[in-house]
Structure formats: structure tokens, C-alpha cells
Short mmCIF file of C-alpha atoms in Angstrom, two decimals:
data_model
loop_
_atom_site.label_atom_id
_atom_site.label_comp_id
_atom_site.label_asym_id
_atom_site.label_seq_id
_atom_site.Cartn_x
_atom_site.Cartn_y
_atom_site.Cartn_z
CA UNK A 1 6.85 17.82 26.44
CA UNK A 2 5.84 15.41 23.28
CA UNK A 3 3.85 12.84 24.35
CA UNK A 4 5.08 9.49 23.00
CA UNK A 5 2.97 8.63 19.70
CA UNK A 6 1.65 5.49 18.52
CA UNK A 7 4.46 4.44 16.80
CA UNK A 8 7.64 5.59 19.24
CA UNK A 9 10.56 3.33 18.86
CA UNK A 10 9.21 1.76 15.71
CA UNK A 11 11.18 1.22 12.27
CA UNK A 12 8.91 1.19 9.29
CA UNK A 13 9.24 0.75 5.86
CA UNK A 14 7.15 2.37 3.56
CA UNK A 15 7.02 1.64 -0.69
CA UNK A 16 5.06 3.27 -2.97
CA UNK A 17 5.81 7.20 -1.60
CA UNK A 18 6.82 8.45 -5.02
CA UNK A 19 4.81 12.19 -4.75
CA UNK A 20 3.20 14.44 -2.14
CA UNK A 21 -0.70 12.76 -3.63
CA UNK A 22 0.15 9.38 -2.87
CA UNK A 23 -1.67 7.40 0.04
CA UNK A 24 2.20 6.02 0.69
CA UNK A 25 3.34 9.47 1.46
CA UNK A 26 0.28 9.90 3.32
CA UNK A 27 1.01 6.96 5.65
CA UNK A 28 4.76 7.88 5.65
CA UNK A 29 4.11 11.09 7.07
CA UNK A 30 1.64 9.57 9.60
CA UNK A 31 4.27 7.10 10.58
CA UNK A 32 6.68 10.11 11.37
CA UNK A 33 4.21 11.59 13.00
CA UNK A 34 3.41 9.26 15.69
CA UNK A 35 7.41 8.85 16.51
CA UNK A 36 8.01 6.30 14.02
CA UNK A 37 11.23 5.92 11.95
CA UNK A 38 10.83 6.11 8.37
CA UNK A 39 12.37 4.56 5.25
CA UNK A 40 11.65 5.48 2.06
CA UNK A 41 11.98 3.22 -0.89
CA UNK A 42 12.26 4.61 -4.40
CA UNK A 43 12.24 2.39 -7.80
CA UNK A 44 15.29 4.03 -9.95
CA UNK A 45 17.85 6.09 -9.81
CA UNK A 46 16.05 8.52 -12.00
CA UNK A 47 13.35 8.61 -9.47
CA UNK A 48 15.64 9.24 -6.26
CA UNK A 49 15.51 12.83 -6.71
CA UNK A 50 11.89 12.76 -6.22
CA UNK A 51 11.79 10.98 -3.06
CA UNK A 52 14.94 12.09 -1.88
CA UNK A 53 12.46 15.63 -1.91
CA UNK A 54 9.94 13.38 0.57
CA UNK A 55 12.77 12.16 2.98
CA UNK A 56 13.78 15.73 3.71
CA UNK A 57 10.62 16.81 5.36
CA UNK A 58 10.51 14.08 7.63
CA UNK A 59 13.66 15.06 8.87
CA UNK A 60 15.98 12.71 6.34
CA UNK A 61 14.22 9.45 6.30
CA UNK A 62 16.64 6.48 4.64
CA UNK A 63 16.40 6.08 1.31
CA UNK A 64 16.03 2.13 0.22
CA UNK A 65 16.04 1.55 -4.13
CA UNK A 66 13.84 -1.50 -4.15
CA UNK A 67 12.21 -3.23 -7.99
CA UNK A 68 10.27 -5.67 -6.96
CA UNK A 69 9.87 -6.98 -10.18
CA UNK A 70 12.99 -8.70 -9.28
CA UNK A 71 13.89 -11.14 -6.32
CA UNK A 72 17.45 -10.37 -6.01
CA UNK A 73 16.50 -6.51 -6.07
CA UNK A 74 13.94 -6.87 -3.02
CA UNK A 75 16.75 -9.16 -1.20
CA UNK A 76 19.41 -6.59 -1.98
CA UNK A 77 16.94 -3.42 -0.53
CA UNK A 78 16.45 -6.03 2.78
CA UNK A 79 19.75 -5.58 2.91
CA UNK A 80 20.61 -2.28 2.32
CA UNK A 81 17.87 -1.97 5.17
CA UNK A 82 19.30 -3.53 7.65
CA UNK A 83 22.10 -0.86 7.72
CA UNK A 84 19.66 1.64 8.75
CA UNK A 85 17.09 -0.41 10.42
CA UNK A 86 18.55 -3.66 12.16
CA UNK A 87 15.22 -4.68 13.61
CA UNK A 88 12.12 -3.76 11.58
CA UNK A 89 8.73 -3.40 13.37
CA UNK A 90 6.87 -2.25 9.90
CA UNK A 91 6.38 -2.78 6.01
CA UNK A 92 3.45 -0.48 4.13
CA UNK A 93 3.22 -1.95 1.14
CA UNK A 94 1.63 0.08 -1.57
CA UNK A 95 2.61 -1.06 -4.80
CA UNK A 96 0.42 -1.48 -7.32
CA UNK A 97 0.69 -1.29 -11.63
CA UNK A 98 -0.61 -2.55 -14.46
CA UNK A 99 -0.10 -1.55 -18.78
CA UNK A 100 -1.88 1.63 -19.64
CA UNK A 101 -3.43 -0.74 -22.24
CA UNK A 102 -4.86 -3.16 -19.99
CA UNK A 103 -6.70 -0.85 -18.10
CA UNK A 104 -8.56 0.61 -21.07
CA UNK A 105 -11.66 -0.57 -23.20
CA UNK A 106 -13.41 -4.15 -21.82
CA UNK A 107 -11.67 -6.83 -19.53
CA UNK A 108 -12.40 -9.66 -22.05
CA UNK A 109 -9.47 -8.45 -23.49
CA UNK A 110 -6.96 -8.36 -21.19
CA UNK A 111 -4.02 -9.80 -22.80
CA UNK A 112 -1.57 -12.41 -21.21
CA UNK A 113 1.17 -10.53 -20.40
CA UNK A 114 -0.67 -7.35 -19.14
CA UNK A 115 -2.28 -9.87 -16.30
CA UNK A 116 0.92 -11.83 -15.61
CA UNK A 117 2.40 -8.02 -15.22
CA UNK A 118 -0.27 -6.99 -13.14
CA UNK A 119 -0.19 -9.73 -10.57
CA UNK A 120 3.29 -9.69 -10.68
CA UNK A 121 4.05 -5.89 -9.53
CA UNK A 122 0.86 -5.44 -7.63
CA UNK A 123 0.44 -8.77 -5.75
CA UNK A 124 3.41 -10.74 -5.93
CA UNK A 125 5.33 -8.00 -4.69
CA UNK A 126 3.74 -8.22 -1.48
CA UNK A 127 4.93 -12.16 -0.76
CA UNK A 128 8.70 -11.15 -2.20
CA UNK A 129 8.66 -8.47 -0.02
CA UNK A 130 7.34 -9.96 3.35
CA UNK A 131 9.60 -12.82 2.91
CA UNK A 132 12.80 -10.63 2.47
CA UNK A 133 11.56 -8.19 5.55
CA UNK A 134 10.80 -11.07 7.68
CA UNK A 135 14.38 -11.23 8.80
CA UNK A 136 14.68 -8.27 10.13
CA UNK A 137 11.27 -8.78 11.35
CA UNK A 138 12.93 -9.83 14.49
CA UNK A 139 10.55 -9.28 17.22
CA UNK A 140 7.31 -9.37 15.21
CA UNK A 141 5.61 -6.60 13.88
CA UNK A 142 2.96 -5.40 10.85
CA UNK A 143 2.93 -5.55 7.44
CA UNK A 144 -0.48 -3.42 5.91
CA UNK A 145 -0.69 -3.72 2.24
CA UNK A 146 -3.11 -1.42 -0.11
CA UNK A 147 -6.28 -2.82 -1.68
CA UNK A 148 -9.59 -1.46 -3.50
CA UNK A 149 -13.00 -2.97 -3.68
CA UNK A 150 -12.45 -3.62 -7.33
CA UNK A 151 -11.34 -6.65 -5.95
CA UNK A 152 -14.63 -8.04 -4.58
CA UNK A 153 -16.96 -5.87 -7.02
CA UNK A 154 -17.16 -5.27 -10.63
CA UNK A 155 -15.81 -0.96 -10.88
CA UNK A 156 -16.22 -0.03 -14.35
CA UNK A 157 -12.45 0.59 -16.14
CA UNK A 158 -10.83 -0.93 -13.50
CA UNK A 159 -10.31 -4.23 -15.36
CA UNK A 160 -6.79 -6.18 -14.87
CA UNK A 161 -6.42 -4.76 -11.70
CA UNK A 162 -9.40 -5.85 -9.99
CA UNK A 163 -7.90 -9.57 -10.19
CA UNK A 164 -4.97 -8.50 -9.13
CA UNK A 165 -5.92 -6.76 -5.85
CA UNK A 166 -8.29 -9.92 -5.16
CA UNK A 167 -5.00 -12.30 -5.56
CA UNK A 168 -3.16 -9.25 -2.79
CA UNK A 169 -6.25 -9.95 -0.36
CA UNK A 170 -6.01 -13.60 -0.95
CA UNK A 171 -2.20 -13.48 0.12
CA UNK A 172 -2.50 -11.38 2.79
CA UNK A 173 -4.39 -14.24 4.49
CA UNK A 174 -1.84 -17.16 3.79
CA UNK A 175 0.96 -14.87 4.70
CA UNK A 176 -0.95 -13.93 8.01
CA UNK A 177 -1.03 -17.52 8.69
CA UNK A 178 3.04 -18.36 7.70
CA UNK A 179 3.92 -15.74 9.92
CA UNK A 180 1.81 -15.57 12.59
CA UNK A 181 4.09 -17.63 14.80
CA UNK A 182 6.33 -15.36 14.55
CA UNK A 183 4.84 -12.61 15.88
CA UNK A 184 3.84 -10.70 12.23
CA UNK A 185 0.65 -9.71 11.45
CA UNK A 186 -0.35 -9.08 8.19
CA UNK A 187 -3.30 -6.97 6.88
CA UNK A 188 -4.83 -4.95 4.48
CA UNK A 189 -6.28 -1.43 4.07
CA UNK A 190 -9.55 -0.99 1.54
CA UNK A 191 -9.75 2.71 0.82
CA UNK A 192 -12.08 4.76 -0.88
CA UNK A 193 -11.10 6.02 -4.15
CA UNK A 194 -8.66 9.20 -3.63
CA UNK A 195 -7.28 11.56 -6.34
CA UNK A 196 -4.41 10.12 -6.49
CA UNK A 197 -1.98 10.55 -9.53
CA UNK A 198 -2.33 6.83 -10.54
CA UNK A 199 -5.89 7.46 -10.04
CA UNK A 200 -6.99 10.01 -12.22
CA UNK A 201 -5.44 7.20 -15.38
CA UNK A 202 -8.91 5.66 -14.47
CA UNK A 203 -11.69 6.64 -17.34
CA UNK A 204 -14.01 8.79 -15.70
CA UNK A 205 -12.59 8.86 -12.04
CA UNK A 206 -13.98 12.12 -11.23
CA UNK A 207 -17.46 10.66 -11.93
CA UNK A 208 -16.76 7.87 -9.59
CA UNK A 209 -15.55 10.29 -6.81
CA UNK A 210 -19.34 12.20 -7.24
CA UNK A 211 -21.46 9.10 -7.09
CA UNK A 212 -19.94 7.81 -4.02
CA UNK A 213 -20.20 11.07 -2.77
CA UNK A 214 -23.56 10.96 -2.40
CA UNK A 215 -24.41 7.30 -2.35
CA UNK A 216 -21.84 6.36 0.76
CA UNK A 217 -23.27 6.11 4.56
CA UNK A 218 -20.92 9.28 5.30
CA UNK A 219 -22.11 11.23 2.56
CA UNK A 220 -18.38 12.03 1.69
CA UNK A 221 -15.91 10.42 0.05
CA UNK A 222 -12.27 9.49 1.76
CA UNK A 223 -8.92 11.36 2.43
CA UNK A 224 -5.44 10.17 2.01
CA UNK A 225 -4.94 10.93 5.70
CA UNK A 226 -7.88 8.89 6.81
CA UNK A 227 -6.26 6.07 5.24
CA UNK A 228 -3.36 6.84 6.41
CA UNK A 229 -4.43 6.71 9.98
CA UNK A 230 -5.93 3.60 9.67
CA UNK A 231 -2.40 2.42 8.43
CA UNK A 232 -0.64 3.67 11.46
CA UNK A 233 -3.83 1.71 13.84
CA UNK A 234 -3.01 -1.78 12.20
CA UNK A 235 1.01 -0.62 12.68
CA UNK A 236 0.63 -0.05 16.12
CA UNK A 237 0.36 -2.31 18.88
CA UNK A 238 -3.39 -1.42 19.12
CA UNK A 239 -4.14 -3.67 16.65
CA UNK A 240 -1.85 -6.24 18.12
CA UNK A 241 -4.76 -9.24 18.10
CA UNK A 242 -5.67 -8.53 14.29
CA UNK A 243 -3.92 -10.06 11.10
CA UNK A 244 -5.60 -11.30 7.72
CA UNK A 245 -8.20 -8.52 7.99
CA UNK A 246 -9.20 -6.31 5.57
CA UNK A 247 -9.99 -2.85 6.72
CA UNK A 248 -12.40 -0.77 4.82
CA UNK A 249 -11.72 2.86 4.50
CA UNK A 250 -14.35 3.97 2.57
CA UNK A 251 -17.17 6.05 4.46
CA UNK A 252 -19.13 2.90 4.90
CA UNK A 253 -19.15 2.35 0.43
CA UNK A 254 -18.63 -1.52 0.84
CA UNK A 255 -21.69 -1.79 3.07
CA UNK A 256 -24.35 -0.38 0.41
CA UNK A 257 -22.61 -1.31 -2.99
#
């Protein structure tokens, strides 16, 4: 007999899953895991096939299209939701983007656009997206967004997005206090750099993966499913008295850098 996991009884959303590397899918299949039901969001319709891959092995998770870069389209996906998921206990929201040009050469020349874009998809997103799920959000619950130390620390070819992950950290506090009276907490998860797809677009990422290696408390860098579980700690009710935190999942790299 299964013993009931962390997560039994719970609906959560997860963004972001769009391949088997992601720290999305990670926390997806962590969520399944510990008896939580999953949805799946996906960006396109040329992209459903991809994800529509992921929903299968955990047992056909819904399928949600969701472009955040709009406010009708997030409203419309709350929607479309709420036929699979009435009351929603979870959002994972791991979204983040930025031009290929902006993330190459120095940060002094970050063009307009390429920073409005960045905040837009990879912070904004988060606010549209709480306030849309917040109606389903009917008897409280978590929302755990994805952040990076780039937003606190200078991490060479990072650029654009560092900014942008430091405006996600600052609104993960303000919307932990909004919607704290309604029983949703709000937090995000600092990981470690993983090999990610989006991850290896970053100039020399496989140097940064070898430095931390041996510089970090743990002598290791981090895994996907490491993250993950922290994801499915600040889901749970075991985190129940913590919101506009930011958890480091790192091997200890924030307290020596």
C-alpha cells in the first residue's frame, strides 16, 4: 500500500516543462510523484507535441496553452484550467527569456526593447499569472517561482537577465504580501546552475559548472531533482508558515560568493 505523498489531493500547475532537461519537468515529475495532480502548460500549438510527449508519462497530465506575453492569453489558460482543476492548490512558475542578442557581449549595451522583453516574459509573467490563478486559488495554496543568483551578484554573460530575475524576487515579496490573506504563499527557488537547454546559450557555462564545483561548501554542483524537491517542500503544507522567501539551492554557492 502507497503511502500518501506530500502532495496527495493537490492540483498544481506547472509552466515552463517544455523538454525532459528542464528544472519544470523536473518539478512536474516530483509533483506526480508525491500524489499531486499535474497540468502542463505549453506556449504554441507547434510546441504541443512536445509536451503532449511529457503529459503521457505522468499518466496524461492536462494540457493548458498559456503566452504570457499576453493578458487575455494567461486569463483564457485560467480558464481553460478550471475545467480540469476547479480548485488549484499550486502554480510553478518557471518562465524565463530574454533576445539571444541581449545576452551576448557587455550589459552596457543592453538595448531597450531586449530589457522591456526580458522583464516582461521572465518577471511580469509571474504577477499576470498569480493574479489569473488566484481564483481558483480557492482555499489557499503556493505559488514557487524560479530565480538565479545573477540577480543579487554580477555572473559574467548573464547580463539582461540578471535585472530581470532581481525584479521576479522583488515581486515575489509584494505578491506574498497581496495574497497572504488569502491563504497563498508565494516564494522563490535559487538554484545552482544546471545543464539545462536554455543554459548551455550562456558563454562559457561549462566553465561556470567547474568553478563552482570546486569552490561551493558541497563540493558539487546541483541537480534538477534537488531543485525540484525543494519545489515540492515550499508546495506542500510543510512549508505552510513560509512565503516571500527565497530558497537557495545551490550547495551552499550564495554563502561564499
Amino acid at each position: 500500500m502507497r503511502v500518501a505523498g506530500l502532495l496527495s489531493g493537490k492540483n498544481v500547475l506547472v509552466t515552463g516543462a517544455a523538454n525532459q532537461r528542464s528544472i519544470a519537468w523536473s518539478v512536474a515529475e516530483a509533483v506526480h510523484r508525491e500524489g499531486g495532480a499535474v497540468a502542463l502548460t505549453y506556449q504554441a500549438e507547434r510546441l504541443r507535441g512536445r509536451v503532449e510527449r511529457l503529459a503521457v508519462e505522468l499518466g496524461g497530465a492536462a494540457m493548458i496553452e498559456l503566452d504570457v506575453a499576453s493578458d487575455a492569453a494567461v486569463s483564457a489558460a485560467v480558464d481553460d484550467l478550471a475545467a480540469h482543476m476547479p480548485v488549484l492548490h499550486g502554480v510553478v512558475h518557471s518562465i524565463a527569456w530574454a533576445p539571444a542578442e541581449d545576452l551576448q557581449g557587455k550589459f552596457v549595451q543592453t538595448t531597450r526593447a531586449g530589457f522591456a522583453a526580458a522583464n516582461d516574459i521572465s518577471s511580469y509573467s509571474l504577477i499576470a499569472l498569480a493574479r489569473e490563478a488566484q481564483r481558483l486559488m480557492t482555499e489557499g495554496g503556493s505559488i514557487v517561482t524560479m530565480t538565479y543568483a545573477g540577480s543579487w551578484r554580477v555572473i559574467p554573460n548573464y547580463n539582461v537577465m540578471g535585472p530581470a530575475k532581481a525584479s521576479l524576487e522583488s515581486s515575489v515579496r509584494y505578491l506574498a504580501a497581496d495574497l497572504g490573506p488569502a491563504g497563498v504563499r508565494v516564494n522563490a527557488v535559487s538554484a545552482g546552475p544546471i545543464a539545462t537547454v536554455a543554459a548551455r546559450t550562456i558563454k562559457d557555462f561549462s566553465g561556470m559548472l567547474d568553478l563552482l564545483e570546486s569552490h561551493t561548501p558541497l563540493r558539487r554542483n546541483v541537480t534538477a531533482g534537488e531543485v525540484a524537491d525543494a519545489a515540492v517542500f515550499l508546495l506542500s503544507d510543510l512549508s505552510r508558515a513560509i512565503t516571500g522567501e527565497v530558497v537557495h539551492v545551490d550547495a551552499g554557492a550564495h554563502a561564499v560568493t
